[in-house]
mmCIF file of C-alpha atoms in Angstrom:
data_model
loop_
_atom_site.group_PDB
_atom_site.id
_atom_site.type_symbol
_atom_site.label_atom_id
_atom_site.label_comp_id
_atom_site.label_asym_id
_atom_site.label_seq_id
_atom_site.Cartn_x
_atom_site.Cartn_y
_atom_site.Cartn_z
ATOM 1 C CA MET A 9 -8.059 -11.559 25.122
ATOM 2 C CA LEU A 10 -8.641 -11.165 21.005
ATOM 3 C CA THR A 11 -5.564 -13.487 20.088
ATOM 4 C CA ILE A 12 -4.816 -12.396 16.283
ATOM 5 C CA GLY A 13 -2.324 -13.568 13.294
ATOM 6 C CA TYR A 14 -0.744 -11.327 9.983
ATOM 7 C CA ILE A 15 0.016 -12.809 6.918
ATOM 8 C CA GLY A 16 2.709 -10.940 6.051
ATOM 9 C CA ASN A 17 5.534 -9.060 7.929
ATOM 10 C CA GLY A 18 6.622 -5.809 5.661
ATOM 11 C CA LYS A 19 5.894 -2.467 6.898
ATOM 12 C CA SER A 20 2.561 -2.481 6.591
ATOM 13 C CA VAL A 21 2.694 -5.134 9.182
ATOM 14 C CA ASN A 22 5.327 -3.415 11.272
ATOM 15 C CA ARG A 23 4.694 0.447 10.706
ATOM 16 C CA TYR A 24 1.321 0.904 11.202
ATOM 17 C CA HIS A 25 -0.034 -2.437 12.683
ATOM 18 C CA LEU A 26 1.901 -3.785 15.514
ATOM 19 C CA PRO A 27 2.611 -0.310 17.771
ATOM 20 C CA PHE A 28 -0.382 -0.048 17.914
ATOM 21 C CA VAL A 29 -2.053 -3.889 18.973
ATOM 22 C CA LEU A 30 1.060 -4.122 21.223
ATOM 23 C CA GLN A 31 0.187 -1.126 22.984
ATOM 24 C CA ARG A 32 -3.038 -2.949 23.831
ATOM 25 C CA LYS A 33 -3.541 -5.561 26.443
ATOM 26 C CA ASN A 34 -6.538 -7.055 25.568
ATOM 27 C CA ILE A 35 -5.032 -8.194 21.905
ATOM 28 C CA LYS A 36 -2.265 -10.525 21.954
ATOM 29 C CA VAL A 37 0.193 -11.398 18.597
ATOM 30 C CA LYS A 38 0.508 -15.180 18.129
ATOM 31 C CA THR A 39 2.070 -15.792 15.023
ATOM 32 C CA ILE A 40 3.062 -13.998 11.749
ATOM 33 C CA TYR A 41 3.437 -15.755 8.395
ATOM 34 C CA GLN A 42 6.079 -14.808 5.745
ATOM 35 C CA ARG A 43 6.531 -16.176 2.216
ATOM 36 C CA HIS A 44 10.321 -15.535 2.042
ATOM 37 C CA PRO A 45 11.759 -15.372 5.489
ATOM 38 C CA GLU A 46 15.306 -14.763 3.661
ATOM 39 C CA ASN A 47 13.839 -11.366 2.897
ATOM 40 C CA GLU A 48 13.472 -10.549 6.509
ATOM 41 C CA SER A 49 14.238 -6.712 7.071
ATOM 42 C CA TRP A 50 12.219 -6.101 10.167
ATOM 43 C CA ASP A 51 13.497 -6.544 14.342
ATOM 44 C CA ARG A 52 11.433 -9.808 15.323
ATOM 45 C CA ILE A 53 8.952 -9.525 18.249
ATOM 46 C CA ALA A 54 9.981 -11.075 21.071
ATOM 47 C CA GLY A 55 6.947 -14.017 22.216
ATOM 48 C CA VAL A 56 5.541 -13.720 18.482
ATOM 49 C CA ASN A 57 5.616 -17.079 16.736
ATOM 50 C CA TYR A 58 7.156 -16.192 12.684
ATOM 51 C CA THR A 59 6.532 -18.944 10.094
ATOM 52 C CA SER A 60 6.120 -19.683 6.617
ATOM 53 C CA ASP A 61 3.402 -22.101 6.907
ATOM 54 C CA LEU A 62 0.607 -20.584 6.058
ATOM 55 C CA ALA A 63 -1.562 -23.850 6.858
ATOM 56 C CA GLU A 64 0.409 -23.464 10.705
ATOM 57 C CA LEU A 65 -1.536 -19.383 10.853
ATOM 58 C CA LEU A 66 -4.732 -20.107 8.988
ATOM 59 C CA ASN A 67 -5.234 -24.017 11.192
ATOM 60 C CA ASP A 68 -4.709 -22.410 14.699
ATOM 61 C CA ARG A 69 -7.434 -22.574 16.514
ATOM 62 C CA GLU A 70 -6.467 -19.916 19.218
ATOM 63 C CA ILE A 71 -6.241 -17.507 16.514
ATOM 64 C CA GLN A 72 -9.676 -15.464 16.314
ATOM 65 C CA LEU A 73 -8.677 -12.454 14.064
ATOM 66 C CA ILE A 74 -6.254 -12.796 11.083
ATOM 67 C CA ALA A 75 -5.144 -9.567 9.222
ATOM 68 C CA VAL A 76 -4.354 -9.955 5.510
ATOM 69 C CA CYS A 77 -1.040 -7.112 4.702
ATOM 70 C CA THR A 78 0.417 -8.132 1.342
ATOM 71 C CA ARG A 79 0.322 -6.296 -1.957
ATOM 72 C CA HIS A 80 -3.330 -5.207 -3.112
ATOM 73 C CA ASP A 81 -3.184 -8.027 -5.414
ATOM 74 C CA SER A 82 -3.277 -10.915 -3.272
ATOM 75 C CA HIS A 83 -6.245 -9.148 -0.899
ATOM 76 C CA TYR A 84 -8.862 -11.543 -2.115
ATOM 77 C CA GLU A 85 -7.708 -15.074 -2.254
ATOM 78 C CA TYR A 86 -6.175 -14.870 1.173
ATOM 79 C CA ALA A 87 -9.430 -12.893 2.712
ATOM 80 C CA LYS A 88 -11.105 -15.523 1.376
ATOM 81 C CA MET A 89 -8.379 -18.053 2.536
ATOM 82 C CA VAL A 90 -8.823 -16.548 6.395
ATOM 83 C CA LEU A 91 -13.342 -16.533 6.335
ATOM 84 C CA ASN A 92 -12.797 -20.304 4.902
ATOM 85 C CA HIS A 93 -10.868 -21.278 8.077
ATOM 86 C CA ASN A 94 -13.479 -19.859 10.205
ATOM 87 C CA LYS A 95 -11.633 -16.477 10.937
ATOM 88 C CA HIS A 96 -12.247 -13.223 11.410
ATOM 89 C CA CYS A 97 -10.342 -11.359 8.871
ATOM 90 C CA LEU A 98 -9.163 -7.392 8.710
ATOM 91 C CA VAL A 99 -7.072 -6.173 5.208
ATOM 92 C CA GLU A 100 -4.717 -3.751 4.653
ATOM 93 C CA LYS A 101 -6.137 -0.763 2.086
ATOM 94 C CA PRO A 102 -7.029 -0.372 -0.834
ATOM 95 C CA PHE A 103 -9.903 -3.465 0.237
ATOM 96 C CA VAL A 104 -9.782 -5.556 -2.311
ATOM 97 C CA GLU A 105 -9.469 -4.446 -6.653
ATOM 98 C CA THR A 106 -13.191 -4.658 -7.581
ATOM 99 C CA SER A 107 -16.851 -4.374 -6.218
ATOM 100 C CA LYS A 108 -17.785 -7.488 -7.148
ATOM 101 C CA GLN A 109 -15.282 -8.958 -4.987
ATOM 102 C CA ALA A 110 -16.226 -6.829 -1.910
ATOM 103 C CA ARG A 111 -19.503 -8.482 -2.042
ATOM 104 C CA GLU A 112 -18.142 -11.578 -1.883
ATOM 105 C CA LEU A 113 -16.216 -11.141 1.108
ATOM 106 C CA PHE A 114 -18.618 -9.900 2.833
ATOM 107 C CA GLU A 115 -21.472 -12.517 1.452
ATOM 108 C CA ILE A 116 -18.974 -15.734 2.942
ATOM 109 C CA ALA A 117 -18.653 -13.721 6.356
ATOM 110 C CA LYS A 118 -22.219 -13.171 6.899
ATOM 111 C CA GLU A 119 -22.829 -17.215 5.847
ATOM 112 C CA ARG A 120 -20.110 -18.024 8.408
ATOM 113 C CA GLY A 121 -21.467 -15.696 11.366
ATOM 114 C CA LEU A 122 -17.813 -14.179 10.569
ATOM 115 C CA ILE A 123 -16.468 -10.268 10.252
ATOM 116 C CA ILE A 124 -13.915 -8.948 7.896
ATOM 117 C CA GLN A 125 -13.560 -5.307 7.097
ATOM 118 C CA PRO A 126 -10.783 -3.140 5.767
ATOM 119 C CA TYR A 127 -8.197 -1.596 7.912
ATOM 120 C CA GLN A 128 -9.407 1.975 7.861
ATOM 121 C CA ASN A 129 -7.228 3.415 9.837
ATOM 122 C CA ARG A 130 -7.465 7.194 8.248
ATOM 123 C CA ARG A 131 -11.014 7.311 10.705
ATOM 124 C CA PHE A 132 -8.475 8.353 13.400
ATOM 125 C CA ASP A 133 -6.478 10.806 12.310
ATOM 126 C CA SER A 134 -5.928 13.773 14.421
ATOM 127 C CA ASP A 135 -7.075 16.089 11.655
ATOM 128 C CA PHE A 136 -10.314 14.148 10.816
ATOM 129 C CA LEU A 137 -10.979 14.629 14.505
ATOM 130 C CA THR A 138 -10.829 17.937 15.097
ATOM 131 C CA VAL A 139 -12.809 18.989 11.782
ATOM 132 C CA GLN A 140 -15.198 16.738 13.435
ATOM 133 C CA LYS A 141 -15.177 18.365 16.860
ATOM 134 C CA VAL A 142 -15.252 22.202 15.474
ATOM 135 C CA ILE A 143 -18.320 21.305 13.023
ATOM 136 C CA GLU A 144 -20.093 19.760 15.824
ATOM 137 C CA GLU A 145 -19.372 22.430 18.445
ATOM 138 C CA GLY A 146 -21.916 24.706 15.615
ATOM 139 C CA LYS A 147 -19.639 27.527 15.358
ATOM 140 C CA LEU A 148 -19.292 28.015 11.469
ATOM 141 C CA GLY A 149 -23.364 27.818 10.804
ATOM 142 C CA ASP A 150 -24.677 25.736 8.045
ATOM 143 C CA LEU A 151 -21.836 23.844 6.189
ATOM 144 C CA ILE A 152 -21.222 24.775 2.686
ATOM 145 C CA GLU A 153 -18.126 24.009 1.703
ATOM 146 C CA VAL A 154 -15.488 21.237 2.892
ATOM 147 C CA GLU A 155 -12.132 20.622 0.982
ATOM 148 C CA MET A 156 -9.931 17.419 1.884
ATOM 149 C CA HIS A 157 -6.018 17.714 0.593
ATOM 150 C CA TYR A 158 -3.588 15.047 0.288
ATOM 151 C CA ASP A 159 -1.083 15.847 -1.287
ATOM 152 C CA TYR A 160 2.727 15.163 -2.771
ATOM 153 C CA TYR A 161 5.335 16.370 -4.238
ATOM 154 C CA ARG A 162 7.051 12.681 -5.910
ATOM 155 C CA PRO A 163 6.787 13.205 -9.386
ATOM 156 C CA GLU A 164 9.283 10.597 -10.095
ATOM 157 C CA ILE A 165 6.835 7.870 -9.245
ATOM 158 C CA PRO A 166 4.706 8.686 -11.533
ATOM 159 C CA GLU A 167 7.125 9.390 -14.492
ATOM 160 C CA SER A 168 8.669 6.229 -13.816
ATOM 161 C CA ILE A 169 5.198 3.881 -14.677
ATOM 162 C CA THR A 170 4.798 3.219 -18.249
ATOM 163 C CA LYS A 171 1.561 1.560 -18.028
ATOM 164 C CA PHE A 172 -2.184 1.763 -16.216
ATOM 165 C CA GLU A 173 -3.371 -0.370 -13.529
ATOM 166 C CA PRO A 174 -6.535 0.244 -12.222
ATOM 167 C CA ALA A 175 -5.796 -0.950 -8.885
ATOM 168 C CA MET A 176 -2.300 0.853 -8.841
ATOM 169 C CA SER A 177 -4.251 4.030 -8.924
ATOM 170 C CA PHE A 178 -3.435 6.797 -7.216
ATOM 171 C CA LEU A 179 -7.004 6.821 -6.665
ATOM 172 C CA TYR A 180 -7.331 3.405 -5.398
ATOM 173 C CA GLY A 181 -3.889 4.045 -3.345
ATOM 174 C CA HIS A 182 -4.794 6.683 -1.450
ATOM 175 C CA GLY A 183 -8.886 8.173 -2.253
ATOM 176 C CA CYS A 184 -9.710 5.056 -0.048
ATOM 177 C CA HIS A 185 -8.286 7.024 2.946
ATOM 178 C CA THR A 186 -10.493 10.424 2.625
ATOM 179 C CA LEU A 187 -13.481 8.643 0.473
ATOM 180 C CA ASP A 188 -13.708 6.383 3.401
ATOM 181 C CA GLN A 189 -13.789 9.545 5.868
ATOM 182 C CA VAL A 190 -16.236 11.501 3.537
ATOM 183 C CA ILE A 191 -18.152 8.429 4.030
ATOM 184 C CA SER A 192 -17.917 7.163 7.712
ATOM 185 C CA TYR A 193 -18.626 11.248 8.518
ATOM 186 C CA PHE A 194 -21.126 12.483 5.569
ATOM 187 C CA GLY A 195 -23.162 9.482 4.279
ATOM 188 C CA LYS A 196 -23.834 8.712 1.049
ATOM 189 C CA PRO A 197 -24.051 11.987 -1.181
ATOM 190 C CA ASP A 198 -26.409 12.943 -3.801
ATOM 191 C CA TYR A 199 -24.142 13.089 -6.980
ATOM 192 C CA ILE A 200 -20.731 13.219 -7.209
ATOM 193 C CA HIS A 201 -18.535 14.844 -9.825
ATOM 194 C CA TYR A 202 -14.997 13.146 -11.056
ATOM 195 C CA ASP A 203 -12.009 14.913 -12.538
ATOM 196 C CA VAL A 204 -9.532 11.698 -12.442
ATOM 197 C CA ARG A 205 -6.335 12.097 -14.187
ATOM 198 C CA GLN A 206 -2.909 11.067 -16.272
ATOM 199 C CA LEU A 207 -0.848 14.150 -15.636
ATOM 200 C CA LEU A 208 1.635 12.234 -17.832
ATOM 201 C CA GLY A 209 -0.763 11.438 -20.588
ATOM 202 C CA SER A 210 -2.599 8.269 -21.648
ATOM 203 C CA GLY A 211 -1.034 4.992 -20.595
ATOM 204 C CA ARG A 212 0.731 6.653 -17.608
ATOM 205 C CA MET A 213 -0.335 6.025 -14.020
ATOM 206 C CA ASN A 214 -3.103 8.474 -12.599
ATOM 207 C CA ASP A 215 -1.334 10.752 -10.784
ATOM 208 C CA TYR A 216 -3.969 13.439 -9.873
ATOM 209 C CA PHE A 217 -7.635 13.388 -8.535
ATOM 210 C CA ASP A 218 -10.555 15.569 -7.392
ATOM 211 C CA LEU A 219 -13.865 14.349 -6.722
ATOM 212 C CA ASP A 220 -16.777 16.916 -5.265
ATOM 213 C CA LEU A 221 -19.540 14.780 -3.340
ATOM 214 C CA TYR A 222 -22.856 16.494 -2.766
ATOM 215 C CA TYR A 223 -24.884 16.488 0.158
ATOM 216 C CA GLY A 224 -28.171 19.012 -0.803
ATOM 217 C CA ILE A 225 -25.874 22.569 -0.548
ATOM 218 C CA LEU A 226 -22.919 21.350 1.336
ATOM 219 C CA LYS A 227 -20.173 20.007 -0.864
ATOM 220 C CA VAL A 228 -16.883 18.192 0.135
ATOM 221 C CA SER A 229 -14.129 18.010 -2.308
ATOM 222 C CA VAL A 230 -11.451 15.764 -2.222
ATOM 223 C CA LYS A 231 -8.249 16.264 -3.581
ATOM 224 C CA SER A 232 -4.952 15.041 -4.301
ATOM 225 C CA SER A 233 -1.960 14.995 -6.332
ATOM 226 C CA TYR A 234 1.701 13.922 -7.185
ATOM 227 C CA PHE A 235 2.955 17.666 -8.126
ATOM 228 C CA ARG A 236 2.548 19.882 -5.205
ATOM 229 C CA LEU A 237 5.956 21.359 -4.475
ATOM 230 C CA LYS A 238 3.690 23.271 -1.728
ATOM 231 C CA GLU A 239 0.616 21.324 0.108
ATOM 232 C CA ARG A 240 -2.567 22.685 0.325
ATOM 233 C CA PRO A 241 -4.265 22.855 3.993
ATOM 234 C CA SER A 242 -4.854 19.569 5.218
ATOM 235 C CA PHE A 243 -8.525 20.912 5.602
ATOM 236 C CA ALA A 244 -10.317 23.893 4.699
ATOM 237 C CA VAL A 245 -14.216 23.428 5.956
ATOM 238 C CA TYR A 246 -16.845 26.473 5.472
ATOM 239 C CA GLY A 247 -19.872 27.796 6.996
ATOM 240 C CA LYS A 248 -22.500 30.207 7.049
ATOM 241 C CA LYS A 249 -20.789 31.536 9.884
ATOM 242 C CA GLY A 250 -17.076 31.219 10.085
ATOM 243 C CA CYS A 251 -14.409 28.882 9.205
ATOM 244 C CA PHE A 252 -11.488 26.531 9.798
ATOM 245 C CA ILE A 253 -8.220 26.033 8.518
ATOM 246 C CA LYS A 254 -6.405 22.807 9.459
ATOM 247 C CA LYS A 255 -3.081 22.704 7.483
ATOM 248 C CA THR A 256 -0.733 20.136 8.251
ATOM 249 C CA LYS A 257 -2.106 16.175 8.920
ATOM 250 C CA ASP A 258 -1.782 14.121 11.437
ATOM 251 C CA ARG A 259 0.982 13.277 12.487
ATOM 252 C CA GLN A 260 0.840 9.509 13.436
ATOM 253 C CA GLU A 261 2.439 8.323 10.006
ATOM 254 C CA GLU A 262 5.303 11.360 10.744
ATOM 255 C CA HIS A 263 6.353 9.414 14.021
ATOM 256 C CA LEU A 264 6.465 5.947 12.836
ATOM 257 C CA LYS A 265 8.360 6.750 9.640
ATOM 258 C CA LEU A 266 10.617 8.568 12.277
ATOM 259 C CA PHE A 267 10.212 5.244 14.597
ATOM 260 C CA TYR A 268 9.319 7.282 17.254
ATOM 261 C CA MET A 269 6.573 4.877 18.838
ATOM 262 C CA PRO A 270 2.987 5.122 20.198
ATOM 263 C CA GLY A 271 3.862 5.164 24.090
ATOM 264 C CA ASN A 272 6.339 7.499 23.280
ATOM 265 C CA ASP A 273 5.408 11.022 25.103
ATOM 266 C CA GLY A 274 4.055 13.160 22.517
ATOM 267 C CA PHE A 275 3.368 10.055 19.739
ATOM 268 C CA GLY A 276 1.231 11.965 16.556
ATOM 269 C CA ILE A 277 0.576 14.453 18.971
ATOM 270 C CA ASP A 278 -0.108 18.233 17.866
ATOM 271 C CA THR A 279 1.817 20.742 19.120
ATOM 272 C CA LEU A 280 0.744 24.832 19.217
ATOM 273 C CA LYS A 281 1.950 25.327 15.790
ATOM 274 C CA HIS A 282 0.212 22.657 14.358
ATOM 275 C CA TYR A 283 -3.365 23.704 15.425
ATOM 276 C CA GLY A 284 -6.417 24.923 12.654
ATOM 277 C CA VAL A 285 -7.638 28.212 13.291
ATOM 278 C CA LEU A 286 -11.214 28.733 13.718
ATOM 279 C CA THR A 287 -12.944 32.470 12.668
ATOM 280 C CA TYR A 288 -16.321 32.677 12.961
ATOM 281 C CA ILE A 289 -18.791 35.281 13.757
ATOM 282 C CA ASP A 290 -21.007 34.874 17.119
ATOM 283 C CA ASP A 291 -24.736 36.027 17.846
ATOM 284 C CA GLU A 292 -23.588 39.617 17.925
ATOM 285 C CA GLY A 293 -22.323 40.162 15.018
ATOM 286 C CA VAL A 294 -18.258 39.739 16.693
ATOM 287 C CA ILE A 295 -15.627 38.439 14.811
ATOM 288 C CA HIS A 296 -13.450 35.882 16.241
ATOM 289 C CA GLU A 297 -9.998 33.738 15.308
ATOM 290 C CA GLU A 298 -9.095 31.512 17.590
ATOM 291 C CA LYS A 299 -6.671 27.963 17.772
ATOM 292 C CA VAL A 300 -8.362 25.204 18.276
ATOM 293 C CA LYS A 301 -6.445 22.465 20.304
ATOM 294 C CA SER A 302 -6.057 18.986 17.856
ATOM 295 C CA VAL A 303 -7.826 15.409 19.313
ATOM 296 C CA LYS A 304 -5.483 13.034 19.497
ATOM 297 C CA GLY A 305 -5.375 10.476 16.658
ATOM 298 C CA ASP A 306 -5.211 6.940 17.360
ATOM 299 C CA TYR A 307 -5.192 3.798 14.740
ATOM 300 C CA GLY A 308 -5.098 1.608 17.236
ATOM 301 C CA ARG A 309 -9.358 2.516 17.360
ATOM 302 C CA VAL A 310 -9.798 0.099 14.968
ATOM 303 C CA TYR A 311 -8.223 -2.961 16.705
ATOM 304 C CA ASP A 312 -10.221 -1.385 19.743
ATOM 305 C CA ASP A 313 -13.386 -2.073 17.257
ATOM 306 C CA LEU A 314 -12.699 -5.259 16.296
ATOM 307 C CA TYR A 315 -12.306 -6.262 19.717
ATOM 308 C CA GLU A 316 -15.806 -4.818 20.760
ATOM 309 C CA VAL A 317 -17.670 -6.553 17.647
ATOM 310 C CA ILE A 318 -15.806 -9.650 17.866
ATOM 311 C CA LEU A 319 -15.954 -10.410 21.473
ATOM 312 C CA LYS A 320 -18.542 -8.645 23.002
ATOM 313 C CA GLY A 321 -21.052 -8.515 19.817
ATOM 314 C CA LYS A 322 -21.255 -4.622 19.346
ATOM 315 C CA ASP A 323 -22.309 -3.521 15.692
ATOM 316 C CA LYS A 324 -19.128 -3.003 13.413
ATOM 317 C CA THR A 325 -18.073 0.982 12.924
ATOM 318 C CA ILE A 326 -16.492 0.242 9.303
ATOM 319 C CA THR A 327 -20.008 -1.133 7.894
ATOM 320 C CA ASP A 328 -20.053 -3.264 4.565
ATOM 321 C CA GLU A 329 -22.335 -0.622 3.231
ATOM 322 C CA GLN A 330 -19.643 1.702 3.536
ATOM 323 C CA ILE A 331 -16.894 -0.034 1.695
ATOM 324 C CA LEU A 332 -19.159 -1.306 -1.059
ATOM 325 C CA LEU A 333 -20.005 2.629 -1.633
ATOM 326 C CA GLN A 334 -16.394 3.243 -1.426
ATOM 327 C CA MET A 335 -15.495 0.646 -3.809
ATOM 328 C CA GLU A 336 -18.131 1.560 -6.287
ATOM 329 C CA ILE A 337 -16.953 5.181 -6.181
ATOM 330 C CA LEU A 338 -13.137 4.112 -6.638
ATOM 331 C CA GLU A 339 -13.745 1.327 -9.484
ATOM 332 C CA LYS A 340 -16.366 4.758 -11.533
ATOM 333 C CA GLY A 341 -13.524 7.087 -10.824
ATOM 334 C CA ILE A 342 -11.487 4.919 -13.179
ATOM 335 C CA LYS A 343 -13.398 3.348 -15.737
ATOM 336 C CA ASP A 344 -12.202 6.115 -18.307
ATOM 337 C CA LEU A 345 -8.570 5.838 -17.507
ATOM 338 C CA LYS A 346 -6.348 3.932 -20.174
#
């Protein structure tokens, strides 16, 4: 049994962590720390201890892993505290604010024989897993271009922000999803072209980014905007022999927002209308077009990996090197914004 605790008791814990962890019989949630219990807005979980005494959580010898699910600007301090109390640590995204902080935390963990990593749950998005399946079947031929889009139409958010904070940028908040997917599957790029903007002007929020990562002849583009009234396809993959278009995103978040939770029939599952379309030419020159059944996504697989690493000594899936590369890309992407 892996026994865990949480720092934070807000949306992150209750929407994106607990619904998946509570489905796992080999993981026990023992304690949740919340600084301000008077502001509690989520139903308590039966059998879980809730405390406003951080020391109670940190000094509990039974707890092996603590997840930090607080504001981004407190991640570094809390994570360091967790490691210094000899606990493994999972940190919400974005991991920390700088690659320097990330390196320090990885070094502390290594010295103490501990595991620390960010909650890169989007590696287990249905659309991303389906794209991998299609690529590996080989019908597309040699890959030429992959486009990944993560669009919104929420102009009120950037319009309400009147100063620029690097760690609050759109690139940090959402690029950490898509960049992690790219790095996890394609590795370190040969070079990157950055187009990171403040559409409302200098001194305002970063509300747009378009990064091109090059791998030989392959270009992988990661694009996001707050001003897309109509979303672009989640994925568009082009090879020498065909293409695959997946218009809709993974549906886990959609269902979680509706309080339709894991364990319910059809949670996160695409129906026929959500399937991507594969078009390709076979070896006889015949053109095919077919819908591809989506692979099931599961954010909880991050915890499955941690269970295997902590209790069975397996290698981390989300590696330190991958996260450091991601942090360096994020830093470089926003360095010229003011």
